[in-house]
Amino acid sequence: MTTPPVEQAPIRSATDVNLSDWNFWARSQEEREHAFRLLRELDRPAFFEEPEVTFAQTRGIGYHALVRHADILEASRNPEVFCSGDGGATSILDMPAELAEYFGSMINMDDPRHARLRRIVSRAFTPRMIKQFEADVDAAAVRIVDELLATGTGCDFVTEVAAKLPLKIICDMMGIPEKDYGFVFDRSNIILGASDPEYVSDRGGIAHALLTAGMELQQLVQDLAVHRLENPTDDLTSSLVNANIDGERLTAQELGSFFILLVVAGNETTRNAISYGMRLLTLNPGQKRLWLEDVEGRAAGAVEEIVRLAAPVNFMRRKVTRDHVMNGNLYRQGEKVVLYYWSANRDERVFDDPLRFDILRAPNPHVGFGGPGPHFCLGAHLARREITVMFRELLRRVPRIEAGEPERLFSSFINGIKHMRCDF
Ligand code: HEM
């Protein structure tokens, strides 16, 4: 993996697109849109060899790029055929055992193990429970905007606004004290931004950086867990360490990898949705005016539309457990499929004028939070609430805020914005 060149040959046809070439992910948003449109026009999903990365021992036989909405729905509904275990859902290459120790939580598992873990935490993420957090989310957003207004007339929107809310909320839910927020933020940046030289500058040291970040987060939760076992509170860590499902408790390793999944998934996704939302509102002043006319009433539609176009999680992958025909195409046992949510959210068969940002779009069956199935995003209610409240505060109190050009994360997995200048 190297830092990509700036100049690249134009993409003229689908055969010019190679999603396993790291340079592809350095292309502009417009070039990506064009490339995925070409892939969606193919009669059957393109097949790619697996990418080369420094931390994987062996490359598998390759993967089908599922880029159409219909294929992603079907694969998500059928986890017996398209499984998340057996190497994991969060990377195209099979995750090496030493990384699975830290990153092998339920997102990378199948039922019944997946269902058992999901049951333990899902109680903390129901709309009713999120309602109890509403006051905290409101107060945190108010404080972020207070601090923003106190800084003057401009900021790095990502670090000073978008990142702060999800970080505070997930840390509060887990019982992590404020003094450790920066520690958690830096480690979760490494875990999902390891391919970007800003977070891991030594290209040969990615595996080491991932392992260290995983180990450090695991240590943090284990220290907290020891304390919560004896002094339980109403935080999520207390319910996790004291959870007793069918006579079983979470092992220390399960607790650690669960915690890593929650802090990373909770932080690195909502932040990007808020940042992209800001950029979309700047580029579409008519839509911003529309939202300003009825901030509360139009929030739900606007938030879905932001998540559709931002698609902070670009893909998840599955492995094919047996030969299977889906939407007329054969998938063979042992092959992989990669579900490109970002592309499905732009599928012209489903979305009218898909690149248009339209906060009144209805229906809006985007798959930004994943497809229908057992792995549908556990934090969707929470994320929606955070995005809603953050924009409510911004639109009401800083309505003239405008975003500059985003500095994008170099990653094939996360559609991230690292920094974005804002003026108000
Ligand atoms: C805009 C924000 C978010 C986006 C776009 C997003 C996206 C996703 C996607 C696409 C999946 C599907 C994984 C799969 O099918 O394999 C997922 C799963 C998950 N998300 Fe989110 N997420 C967001 C916010 C959050 C938050 C705030 C949390 C927690 C605090 C969270 C926790 C999880 C967990 C634990 C899973 C795994 C569920 C399972 O395997 O059963 N997410 N998310």
XYZ file of C-alpha atoms in Angstrom, residues 100-336:
237
model
C -9.560 -11.214 15.305
C -8.688 -11.257 19.013
C -9.564 -7.546 19.131
C -11.813 -7.016 16.133
C -13.697 -10.312 16.025
C -16.911 -9.168 17.633
C -20.492 -9.855 16.560
C -20.266 -7.882 13.322
C -17.857 -10.630 12.208
C -19.957 -13.566 13.456
C -22.975 -15.605 12.447
C -25.870 -16.906 14.496
C -26.133 -18.440 17.035
C -23.037 -16.706 18.518
C -23.997 -13.441 16.865
C -27.562 -13.584 18.204
C -26.368 -14.306 21.725
C -24.088 -11.259 21.780
C -26.600 -9.036 20.052
C -29.241 -9.911 22.645
C -26.949 -8.782 25.427
C -26.449 -5.276 24.075
C -29.578 -4.682 22.085
C -31.492 -3.748 25.206
C -29.282 -0.670 25.508
C -30.086 0.507 21.987
C -33.874 0.343 21.682
C -35.700 3.585 20.824
C -37.028 3.609 24.397
C -33.514 3.492 25.835
C -32.248 6.069 23.367
C -35.084 8.294 24.566
C -33.506 8.230 28.002
C -30.317 9.534 26.439
C -32.082 12.334 24.606
C -31.423 14.905 27.288
C -27.716 13.999 27.292
C -27.492 14.243 23.503
C -29.293 17.608 23.592
C -27.032 18.980 26.312
C -23.875 17.779 24.560
C -24.921 19.370 21.251
C -25.762 22.662 22.969
C -22.340 22.682 24.589
C -20.534 21.943 21.322
C -22.285 24.875 19.638
C -21.568 27.130 22.657
C -17.885 26.270 22.319
C -18.012 26.755 18.568
C -19.492 30.234 18.882
C -16.886 31.091 21.497
C -14.027 30.237 19.106
C -14.784 33.102 16.736
C -15.821 32.781 13.120
C -14.322 29.572 11.811
C -13.220 26.071 12.746
C -12.209 22.623 11.617
C -15.764 21.310 11.528
C -14.739 17.654 11.874
C -12.641 17.871 15.015
C -14.457 20.777 16.664
C -18.073 19.826 15.907
C -18.847 16.546 14.137
C -16.501 14.268 16.065
C -17.339 15.572 19.504
C -20.955 14.489 19.848
C -20.687 10.765 18.991
C -17.472 10.510 21.005
C -19.039 11.967 24.132
C -22.245 9.945 23.840
C -20.646 6.542 23.286
C -18.062 7.188 26.028
C -20.831 8.237 28.453
C -22.860 5.158 27.567
C -19.870 2.936 28.281
C -18.851 4.845 31.418
C -15.526 6.124 30.057
C -14.458 9.304 31.859
C -13.914 12.568 29.980
C -10.158 12.458 30.542
C -10.001 9.377 28.266
C -12.020 10.811 25.341
C -8.888 11.860 23.448
C -7.328 8.435 23.998
C -10.418 6.676 22.600
C -10.670 9.107 19.677
C -7.035 8.572 18.610
C -7.294 4.760 18.817
C -10.546 4.596 16.880
C -9.011 6.846 14.190
C -6.151 4.380 13.849
C -8.488 1.382 13.672
C -10.643 2.746 10.862
C -8.124 5.122 9.289
C -5.033 2.906 9.245
C -4.748 3.124 5.458
C -4.386 6.914 5.680
C -0.833 8.167 6.306
C -2.157 10.868 8.680
C -3.068 8.151 11.204
C -0.397 5.521 10.479
C 2.631 7.056 8.801
C 4.718 3.872 8.617
C 3.154 1.933 5.720
C 4.830 -1.288 6.856
C 3.551 -0.848 10.396
C -0.201 -1.012 9.856
C -0.698 -4.410 11.508
C 1.367 -3.315 14.478
C -0.576 -0.043 14.794
C -3.914 -1.899 14.638
C -2.818 -4.434 17.228
C -1.519 -1.765 19.574
C -4.703 0.321 19.278
C -6.838 -2.797 19.873
C -4.771 -3.842 22.848
C -4.898 -0.382 24.410
C -8.685 -0.106 24.077
C -9.102 -3.599 25.449
C -6.971 -2.692 28.449
C -9.082 0.413 29.048
C -12.322 -1.591 29.157
C -10.850 -4.382 31.229
C -9.729 -1.920 33.890
C -13.193 -0.388 33.837
C -14.819 -3.839 33.946
C -12.949 -4.844 37.097
C -14.312 -1.740 38.751
C -17.879 -2.213 37.459
C -18.039 -5.828 38.609
C -17.748 -4.628 42.167
C -19.444 -1.264 41.781
C -22.107 -1.588 39.077
C -23.677 1.609 37.747
C -26.336 2.070 35.068
C -23.781 2.252 32.237
C -23.389 -0.235 29.411
C -20.104 -1.646 30.698
C -21.859 -2.609 33.950
C -24.630 -4.410 32.067
C -22.085 -6.147 29.863
C -19.881 -7.429 32.677
C -22.880 -8.473 34.723
C -24.923 -9.837 31.809
C -25.859 -13.435 32.330
C -27.405 -15.001 29.259
C -28.459 -18.636 29.656
C -26.030 -18.980 32.524
C -23.154 -17.649 30.467
C -21.138 -14.494 30.941
C -19.093 -12.615 28.385
C -15.446 -13.653 28.433
C -12.802 -10.949 28.848
C -11.976 -11.257 25.151
C -15.654 -10.952 24.140
C -16.053 -7.906 26.324
C -12.914 -6.294 24.880
C -13.784 -6.835 21.228
C -17.378 -5.793 21.848
C -16.245 -2.578 23.417
C -13.893 -1.897 20.489
C -16.733 -2.517 18.021
C -19.046 -0.146 19.861
C -16.601 2.718 20.276
C -15.302 2.444 16.732
C -18.730 1.962 15.106
C -20.210 4.658 17.323
C -17.529 7.209 16.553
C -16.284 6.847 13.039
C -19.628 6.704 11.286
C -21.896 9.356 12.797
C -19.051 11.863 12.660
C -18.793 11.423 8.898
C -22.539 11.636 8.400
C -22.583 14.982 10.249
C -19.591 16.287 8.263
C -21.051 15.221 4.906
C -24.382 16.682 5.948
C -22.730 20.039 6.524
C -21.043 19.887 3.145
C -24.289 18.865 1.390
C -26.157 21.779 2.957
C -23.448 24.191 1.823
C -23.537 22.878 -1.733
C -27.360 22.923 -1.809
C -28.507 26.250 -0.325
C -32.083 25.651 -1.528
C -32.283 22.472 0.553
C -30.810 24.283 3.523
C -33.470 26.991 3.231
C -36.137 24.300 3.036
C -34.871 22.688 6.215
C -34.575 26.066 7.966
C -38.266 26.726 7.236
C -39.222 23.766 9.445
C -36.197 22.563 11.373
C -38.041 20.025 13.529
C -40.576 18.798 10.972
C -38.091 18.162 8.141
C -35.346 16.645 10.264
C -36.270 12.976 9.847
C -36.245 13.137 6.025
C -33.105 15.265 5.933
C -31.210 12.869 8.194
C -32.108 9.840 6.033
C -31.022 11.729 2.930
C -27.712 12.675 4.547
C -27.042 9.055 5.520
C -28.003 7.905 1.992
C -25.495 10.159 0.255
C -22.802 10.079 2.940
C -22.928 6.263 3.298
C -20.153 6.452 5.899
C -19.654 2.682 5.775
C -18.764 2.015 2.165
C -19.034 -1.767 2.276
C -19.338 -4.948 4.279
C -18.299 -8.327 2.971
C -19.794 -11.812 3.133
C -18.518 -15.293 2.279
C -20.603 -17.692 0.168
C -21.349 -20.853 2.154
C -22.789 -22.932 -0.726
C -23.338 -22.592 -4.481
C -26.287 -20.268 -4.920
C -28.098 -18.354 -7.652
C -29.136 -14.814 -6.732
C -30.951 -12.457 -9.099
C -29.943 -14.716 -12.004
C -26.214 -14.951 -11.163
C -24.293 -17.898 -9.748
C -22.156 -17.499 -6.630
C -19.874 -20.392 -5.741
C -19.056 -21.734 -2.321
C -15.911 -20.088 -0.894
C -16.165 -16.945 -3.020
C -16.731 -13.603 -1.369
